[in-house]
């Protein structure tokens, strides 16, 4: 059996790590979490909207189940 078939590609592994780190920062650090949500969450139609939010909002998750099932898929 080829063992390389079941390995996670490095790009996917790095995305999972980034998502988990940002989730932990928003969950465990209240001040930093609020700042991250303010600047990175997608805020269409508000004065807080910035173009980069189309990318950064993909790294934010609401709770453990949300991040678990997104990273599992």
Short mmCIF file of C-alpha atoms in Angstrom, two decimals:
data_model
loop_
_atom_site.label_atom_id
_atom_site.label_comp_id
_atom_site.label_asym_id
_atom_site.label_seq_id
_atom_site.Cartn_x
_atom_site.Cartn_y
_atom_site.Cartn_z
CA UNK A 1 0.00 0.00 0.00
CA UNK A 2 1.23 3.45 -0.89
CA UNK A 3 1.50 5.47 2.35
CA UNK A 4 1.80 8.80 0.53
CA UNK A 5 -1.81 8.44 -0.63
CA UNK A 6 -3.16 9.26 2.85
CA UNK A 7 -0.91 12.21 3.66
CA UNK A 8 -2.30 15.74 3.88
CA UNK A 9 -0.74 18.06 1.28
CA UNK A 10 1.46 20.80 2.82
CA UNK A 11 -0.74 23.64 1.56
CA UNK A 12 -3.83 22.12 3.19
CA UNK A 13 -1.94 21.45 6.42
CA UNK A 14 -0.75 25.08 6.52
CA UNK A 15 -4.29 26.39 5.96
CA UNK A 16 -5.58 24.21 8.80
CA UNK A 17 -2.83 25.49 11.11
CA UNK A 18 -3.57 29.13 10.23
CA UNK A 19 -7.30 28.62 10.81
CA UNK A 20 -6.73 26.95 14.19
CA UNK A 21 -4.29 29.65 15.34
CA UNK A 22 -6.67 32.46 14.42
CA UNK A 23 -9.59 30.63 16.06
CA UNK A 24 -7.55 30.18 19.25
CA UNK A 25 -6.55 33.87 19.22
CA UNK A 26 -10.16 35.01 18.88
CA UNK A 27 -11.41 32.54 21.51
CA UNK A 28 -8.68 32.90 24.15
CA UNK A 29 -7.67 36.55 23.85
CA UNK A 30 -10.77 38.76 24.24
CA UNK A 31 -9.18 42.11 23.28
CA UNK A 32 -7.23 40.68 20.36
CA UNK A 33 -10.23 38.60 19.32
CA UNK A 34 -12.46 41.66 19.12
CA UNK A 35 -9.85 43.51 17.09
CA UNK A 36 -9.40 40.57 14.72
CA UNK A 37 -13.17 40.32 14.23
CA UNK A 38 -13.46 44.08 13.67
CA UNK A 39 -10.80 44.23 10.96
CA UNK A 40 -11.08 40.77 9.37
CA UNK A 41 -14.79 39.90 9.39
CA UNK A 42 -16.72 40.68 6.23
CA UNK A 43 -18.57 43.96 6.90
CA UNK A 44 -20.29 44.82 3.64
CA UNK A 45 -22.12 48.15 3.62
CA UNK A 46 -20.52 49.49 6.80
CA UNK A 47 -17.74 52.01 7.38
CA UNK A 48 -15.55 49.11 8.60
CA UNK A 49 -15.48 47.45 5.15
CA UNK A 50 -12.09 46.96 3.47
CA UNK A 51 -11.33 45.05 0.26
CA UNK A 52 -8.96 42.63 2.01
CA UNK A 53 -11.89 41.30 4.05
CA UNK A 54 -12.91 39.14 1.09
CA UNK A 55 -9.85 37.00 1.96
CA UNK A 56 -9.55 37.39 5.73
CA UNK A 57 -13.12 36.44 6.61
CA UNK A 58 -12.42 32.88 5.41
CA UNK A 59 -10.11 32.36 8.39
CA UNK A 60 -12.73 33.30 11.02
CA UNK A 61 -14.99 30.74 12.71
CA UNK A 62 -17.84 31.14 15.18
CA UNK A 63 -17.29 28.14 17.46
CA UNK A 64 -15.50 24.80 17.78
CA UNK A 65 -18.06 22.87 15.71
CA UNK A 66 -17.82 25.43 12.92
CA UNK A 67 -14.03 25.17 12.61
CA UNK A 68 -14.01 21.39 13.13
CA UNK A 69 -16.43 20.63 10.32
CA UNK A 70 -14.88 23.19 7.96
CA UNK A 71 -11.41 21.76 8.48
CA UNK A 72 -12.70 18.18 8.30
CA UNK A 73 -14.36 18.84 4.95
#
